[in-house]
Short mmCIF file of C-alpha atoms in Angstrom, two decimals:
data_model
loop_
_atom_site.label_atom_id
_atom_site.label_comp_id
_atom_site.label_asym_id
_atom_site.label_seq_id
_atom_site.Cartn_x
_atom_site.Cartn_y
_atom_site.Cartn_z
CA LEU A 1140 50.28 -4.37 -105.83
CA VAL A 1141 53.63 -5.96 -106.57
CA LYS A 1142 52.35 -7.36 -109.86
CA ILE A 1143 50.82 -4.01 -110.90
CA LYS A 1144 54.07 -2.16 -110.21
CA LYS A 1145 55.86 -4.60 -112.53
CA VAL A 1146 53.25 -3.89 -115.26
CA LEU A 1147 53.81 -0.13 -114.76
CA LYS A 1148 57.43 -0.65 -115.78
CA ASN A 1149 56.42 -2.60 -118.87
CA TYR A 1150 54.26 0.34 -120.03
CA ASN A 1151 56.92 2.90 -119.05
CA LEU A 1152 54.51 4.63 -116.66
CA ASP A 1153 55.25 6.55 -113.44
CA ALA A 1154 51.75 5.82 -112.02
CA TYR A 1155 48.41 4.23 -112.69
CA LEU A 1156 44.95 5.53 -111.88
CA VAL A 1157 42.34 3.12 -110.50
CA PRO A 1158 38.74 4.36 -109.86
CA LYS A 1159 35.96 2.75 -107.88
CA ASN A 1160 33.47 2.94 -110.73
CA ASP A 1161 33.11 0.63 -113.63
CA GLU A 1162 32.41 1.64 -117.22
CA PHE A 1163 28.79 2.50 -116.30
CA PHE A 1164 29.99 4.86 -113.60
CA SER A 1165 28.15 3.03 -110.86
CA GLU A 1166 29.20 2.89 -107.24
CA TYR A 1167 28.27 -0.82 -107.42
CA ALA A 1168 31.20 -1.53 -109.73
CA PHE A 1169 31.87 -4.84 -111.44
CA PRO A 1170 34.68 -5.65 -111.48
CA ASN A 1171 35.52 -3.71 -108.28
CA ARG A 1172 39.11 -3.00 -109.23
CA LEU A 1173 39.64 -0.51 -106.40
CA LYS A 1174 38.85 -3.17 -103.78
CA THR A 1175 41.03 -5.66 -105.65
CA ILE A 1176 44.13 -3.53 -105.23
CA SER A 1177 43.43 -1.76 -101.95
CA ASN A 1178 40.90 -3.82 -99.93
CA PHE A 1179 38.86 -0.61 -99.60
CA SER A 1180 35.16 -1.46 -99.78
CA GLY A 1181 33.53 2.00 -99.67
CA SER A 1182 31.21 3.29 -102.33
CA ALA A 1183 33.49 6.08 -103.65
CA GLY A 1184 37.16 6.82 -104.09
CA PHE A 1185 40.14 6.20 -106.34
CA SER A 1186 43.75 5.24 -106.11
CA ILE A 1187 47.04 6.16 -107.71
CA ILE A 1188 49.71 3.44 -107.77
CA THR A 1189 53.32 4.54 -108.16
CA SER A 1190 56.60 2.60 -107.97
CA SER A 1191 57.13 3.82 -104.38
CA ILE A 1192 53.91 5.19 -102.80
CA ASN A 1193 50.30 4.03 -103.11
CA TYR A 1194 47.72 6.79 -102.72
CA LEU A 1195 44.07 6.23 -101.80
CA PHE A 1196 41.74 9.20 -102.25
CA ILE A 1197 38.53 9.01 -100.15
CA ASP A 1198 35.95 11.45 -98.81
CA GLY A 1199 35.20 12.18 -95.12
CA ARG A 1200 32.73 9.30 -94.72
CA TYR A 1201 35.48 6.76 -95.11
CA LEU A 1202 38.47 8.07 -93.13
CA ILE A 1203 38.20 5.49 -90.36
CA GLN A 1204 37.12 2.62 -92.63
CA SER A 1205 39.94 3.24 -95.17
CA LYS A 1206 42.54 3.33 -92.40
CA ILE A 1207 41.37 -0.04 -91.16
CA GLU A 1208 41.06 -1.65 -94.60
CA SER A 1209 43.90 -0.03 -96.47
CA GLY A 1210 46.08 2.03 -94.14
CA LYS A 1211 48.89 -0.47 -94.04
CA TYR A 1212 49.80 -0.12 -97.72
CA PHE A 1213 48.23 3.20 -98.75
CA ARG A 1214 48.71 6.88 -97.99
CA LEU A 1215 45.15 8.16 -97.39
CA ILE A 1216 44.11 11.49 -98.86
CA GLU A 1217 40.82 13.21 -98.13
CA ILE A 1218 38.87 14.67 -101.07
CA PRO A 1219 37.75 17.22 -102.07
CA TYR A 1220 40.34 19.09 -99.97
CA SER A 1221 43.21 17.43 -101.93
CA TYR A 1222 43.38 15.98 -105.40
CA PRO A 1223 46.28 14.40 -107.33
CA LYS A 1224 47.14 17.78 -108.81
CA HIS A 1225 47.97 19.01 -105.27
CA ILE A 1226 49.65 15.89 -103.95
CA LEU A 1227 51.85 15.02 -106.98
CA SER A 1228 52.72 18.56 -108.13
CA ASN A 1229 56.21 18.50 -106.59
CA SER A 1230 56.96 14.82 -107.30
CA LYS A 1231 58.78 13.15 -110.13
CA ILE A 1232 55.49 11.62 -111.36
CA LYS A 1233 54.89 12.69 -115.01
CA LYS A 1234 53.37 9.80 -116.97
CA ILE A 1235 50.10 8.55 -115.50
CA GLY A 1236 48.20 5.72 -117.19
CA TYR A 1237 44.43 5.24 -117.07
CA ASP A 1238 41.66 3.17 -118.60
CA PRO A 1239 39.66 5.58 -120.91
CA LYS A 1240 36.51 3.52 -120.52
CA LEU A 1241 36.39 4.46 -116.79
CA PHE A 1242 36.88 8.18 -116.90
CA THR A 1243 35.23 11.32 -118.36
CA SER A 1244 37.16 14.34 -119.57
CA THR A 1245 35.48 16.33 -116.77
CA THR A 1246 36.80 13.99 -114.05
CA LEU A 1247 40.40 13.95 -115.31
CA LEU A 1248 40.40 17.75 -115.60
CA ARG A 1249 39.24 18.02 -111.94
CA TYR A 1250 41.87 15.56 -110.77
CA PHE A 1251 44.94 16.71 -112.78
CA GLU A 1252 44.23 20.10 -114.32
CA ASN A 1253 46.42 19.33 -117.40
CA LYS A 1254 49.53 19.27 -115.22
CA PHE A 1255 50.58 15.69 -116.07
CA GLN A 1256 50.98 13.47 -119.11
CA LEU A 1257 47.86 11.31 -118.99
CA ILE A 1258 48.21 8.18 -121.10
CA PRO A 1259 45.10 6.18 -122.08
CA ILE A 1260 45.59 2.43 -122.04
CA ASN A 1261 42.70 0.36 -123.39
CA GLN A 1262 43.85 -2.79 -121.59
CA ASN A 1263 43.04 -2.31 -117.90
CA LEU A 1264 46.18 -3.05 -115.91
CA VAL A 1265 44.33 -4.39 -112.87
CA ASP A 1266 42.59 -6.88 -115.14
CA GLU A 1267 46.01 -7.99 -116.39
CA VAL A 1268 46.91 -9.24 -112.91
CA PHE A 1269 43.53 -10.28 -111.51
CA GLN A 1270 40.16 -11.23 -113.01
CA GLU A 1271 36.97 -11.27 -110.94
CA LYS A 1272 34.56 -14.13 -111.44
CA GLU A 1273 31.67 -13.35 -113.75
CA LYS A 1274 28.36 -12.40 -112.07
CA LYS A 1275 25.07 -14.09 -112.80
CA ILE A 1276 23.43 -12.54 -115.87
CA ASN A 1277 19.95 -11.11 -115.09
CA SER A 1278 17.56 -10.10 -117.89
CA PHE A 1279 16.13 -6.61 -118.38
CA TYR A 1280 12.43 -6.29 -118.01
CA LYS A 1281 9.63 -3.99 -119.32
CA ILE A 1282 7.35 -1.91 -117.13
CA SER A 1283 3.82 -0.84 -118.08
CA ASP A 1284 2.83 2.59 -119.37
CA LYS A 1285 0.28 2.52 -116.56
CA VAL A 1286 3.21 2.65 -114.15
CA THR A 1287 5.37 5.18 -116.05
CA GLY A 1288 2.50 7.44 -117.07
CA GLU A 1289 3.96 7.97 -120.57
CA SER A 1290 4.58 5.71 -123.59
CA VAL A 1291 7.93 5.07 -125.20
CA LEU A 1292 6.75 6.74 -128.41
CA SER A 1293 5.78 9.92 -126.55
CA LYS A 1294 9.18 10.12 -124.84
CA ILE A 1295 11.04 9.53 -128.11
CA THR A 1296 8.96 12.27 -129.81
CA ARG A 1297 9.94 14.74 -127.06
CA LEU A 1298 13.58 13.64 -127.26
CA HIS A 1299 13.56 14.12 -131.02
CA ARG A 1300 12.35 17.74 -130.58
CA SER A 1301 15.33 18.33 -128.29
CA LEU A 1302 17.67 16.81 -130.85
CA LYS A 1303 16.40 19.20 -133.57
CA LYS A 1304 16.59 22.16 -131.20
CA ASN A 1305 20.24 21.40 -130.54
CA LYS A 1306 20.85 21.10 -134.27
CA SER A 1307 22.36 17.59 -133.80
CA ASP A 1308 22.22 14.70 -136.22
CA GLY A 1309 22.54 12.14 -133.45
CA MET A 1310 22.79 11.69 -129.71
CA PHE A 1311 24.57 9.27 -127.38
CA ILE A 1312 22.66 8.38 -124.24
CA SER A 1313 25.38 6.92 -122.00
CA ALA A 1314 23.70 6.99 -118.56
CA PRO A 1315 21.91 3.68 -118.00
CA GLU A 1316 19.19 5.35 -115.87
CA ASN A 1317 18.27 7.53 -118.87
CA VAL A 1318 18.00 4.45 -121.09
CA ALA A 1319 15.68 2.98 -118.46
CA TRP A 1320 13.49 6.11 -118.49
CA LEU A 1321 13.30 6.48 -122.26
CA LEU A 1322 12.36 2.86 -123.07
CA ASN A 1323 10.41 2.10 -119.90
CA ILE A 1324 12.68 -0.78 -119.01
CA ARG A 1325 14.54 -1.81 -115.85
CA GLY A 1326 17.36 -4.17 -114.95
CA LYS A 1327 19.10 -5.97 -112.10
CA ASP A 1328 22.64 -4.71 -112.59
CA ASN A 1329 22.76 -2.85 -109.25
CA PRO A 1330 21.73 -4.41 -105.97
CA ASN A 1331 19.49 -1.58 -104.73
CA SER A 1332 18.29 0.25 -107.83
CA PRO A 1333 16.74 -1.34 -110.95
CA ILE A 1334 19.31 -0.02 -113.42
CA PRO A 1335 19.85 -1.75 -116.79
CA ASN A 1336 23.49 -1.51 -117.97
CA ALA A 1337 22.83 -0.33 -121.48
CA ARG A 1338 23.44 2.59 -123.79
CA ILE A 1339 21.69 4.11 -126.81
CA LEU A 1340 22.53 5.94 -130.03
CA PHE A 1341 19.58 7.98 -131.29
CA ASP A 1342 19.52 9.65 -134.72
CA LYS A 1343 17.44 12.37 -136.43
CA SER A 1344 15.33 9.75 -138.14
CA LYS A 1345 14.29 8.45 -134.72
CA ASN A 1346 16.27 5.24 -135.06
CA ILE A 1347 17.46 3.68 -131.80
CA TYR A 1348 20.64 1.61 -131.62
CA PHE A 1349 20.56 -0.26 -128.27
CA PHE A 1350 23.87 -1.52 -126.82
CA SER A 1351 24.04 -4.13 -124.04
CA ASN A 1352 24.90 -7.71 -123.23
CA LEU A 1353 22.52 -9.39 -125.69
CA LYS A 1354 21.83 -12.19 -123.19
CA LYS A 1355 19.93 -9.64 -121.14
CA ILE A 1356 17.37 -8.51 -123.77
CA ARG A 1357 15.31 -11.62 -124.36
CA ASN A 1358 12.48 -10.41 -122.09
CA ILE A 1359 12.29 -6.89 -123.62
CA LYS A 1360 13.16 -7.34 -127.32
CA LYS A 1361 9.53 -7.94 -128.42
CA LYS A 1362 7.88 -5.96 -125.65
CA ILE A 1363 9.32 -2.52 -126.42
CA ASN A 1364 6.50 -1.03 -128.45
CA TYR A 1365 8.74 0.75 -130.95
CA LYS A 1366 9.68 -0.58 -134.37
CA LYS A 1367 12.78 1.52 -135.19
CA ILE A 1368 15.08 -0.16 -132.69
CA LYS A 1369 18.08 -2.49 -133.25
CA PHE A 1370 20.15 -4.34 -130.65
CA TYR A 1371 23.90 -4.64 -130.55
CA GLU A 1372 26.77 -5.87 -128.35
CA PHE A 1373 28.93 -3.06 -126.93
CA LYS A 1374 31.87 -4.09 -129.11
CA GLU A 1375 29.81 -3.06 -132.19
CA PHE A 1376 29.71 0.59 -131.10
CA ILE A 1377 32.48 1.74 -133.45
CA LYS A 1378 30.90 0.00 -136.42
CA VAL A 1379 27.51 1.56 -135.75
CA ILE A 1380 28.93 5.07 -135.22
CA HIS A 1381 30.65 4.97 -138.57
CA SER A 1382 27.46 3.84 -140.31
CA LEU A 1383 25.49 6.87 -139.10
CA LYS A 1384 25.05 9.94 -141.32
CA GLY A 1385 25.47 13.60 -140.41
CA ARG A 1386 28.05 15.97 -138.97
CA ASN A 1387 27.02 17.00 -135.48
CA PHE A 1388 26.46 14.89 -132.33
CA SER A 1389 25.37 15.37 -128.72
CA ILE A 1390 26.80 13.51 -125.71
CA ASP A 1391 26.69 13.88 -121.90
CA LYS A 1392 29.93 15.10 -120.34
CA ASN A 1393 29.18 13.46 -116.97
CA SER A 1394 28.54 9.94 -118.18
CA CYS A 1395 30.25 9.61 -121.61
CA SER A 1396 33.67 8.00 -121.17
CA ILE A 1397 36.74 9.33 -122.90
CA PHE A 1398 36.89 6.09 -124.86
CA ASN A 1399 33.39 6.54 -126.34
CA LYS A 1400 33.79 10.28 -126.81
CA ASN A 1401 36.91 9.69 -128.98
CA ILE A 1402 35.01 7.18 -131.08
CA ILE A 1403 32.25 9.75 -131.72
CA LEU A 1404 34.80 12.44 -132.45
CA SER A 1405 36.39 10.24 -135.13
CA LYS A 1406 33.19 10.75 -137.17
CA PHE A 1407 31.26 13.73 -135.77
CA ASN A 1408 31.56 17.22 -134.26
CA ILE A 1409 30.30 17.35 -130.69
CA LEU A 1410 27.96 20.32 -130.31
CA ASN A 1411 26.28 19.68 -127.00
CA GLU A 1412 27.44 17.86 -123.80
CA ILE A 1413 24.25 17.63 -121.77
CA ASP A 1414 21.86 14.69 -122.13
CA PRO A 1415 18.34 16.21 -122.49
CA CYS A 1416 16.79 13.18 -120.86
CA TYR A 1417 17.77 14.67 -117.46
CA SER A 1418 15.54 17.70 -117.97
CA LEU A 1419 12.78 15.79 -119.80
CA LYS A 1420 12.32 13.31 -116.96
CA SER A 1421 12.71 15.90 -114.16
CA ILE A 1422 9.13 17.13 -114.62
CA LYS A 1423 6.88 14.32 -113.35
CA ASN A 1424 3.56 13.36 -114.97
CA LYS A 1425 0.36 12.77 -112.97
CA ILE A 1426 0.94 9.01 -112.61
CA GLU A 1427 4.51 9.55 -111.31
#
């Protein structure tokens, strides 16, 4: 905390926002920056660090736990009854920094309601003072059509119809569970759910641009029965976006980070903010 408060001064910030989630918006975050700065080990919450007071926002499940783990150094606030817009409204806090990879526009609006100067900082300030050790890399794996009840090609065909209906030239699938559904793959990036930390760009020519840690794809690269797919590291996202053609794009407002949304906006208009995979997969087939 002492180190972060020094970094705040270097960036000329009044406060810094630290969520529990990582860039895939998972409760099983890696790195777990909220625990790093607060010792709070619950599955949900966020913190605001200021030069004088440290706030920890948690829901009713964690009132006792957070008091034990973090009460010595943090003022505990119960959500959803209070948000930063309520607690900080009469304070001198104006400039609040945040990592744009870890927040959606929807979340920031709910927390702050445009009442503060929110400053995106691409270098995460917690990472500047502490780095967690890298986890073991586990490969993604393919599951059979006999298990899913529908082939990848069939799902892509249905998704393409939705793309045309929305009059979009491309789509960003940012929720890893929707990537898993579309390509019939799974992963080991969460301890209790087979989620693969990956994202997809999908265009009107049915091309798929798959983004992940490339060390994880060796078991699926030749097993996905779809020819129009290419694999990329996350850092290549900007390059790929600017290579795509068209004017209009679709994203998902609940899982597309501000960082990625701004990259897409640098090239496209955003027409739709709901990932159609949610509705497509909600109706189960006979096998499921």
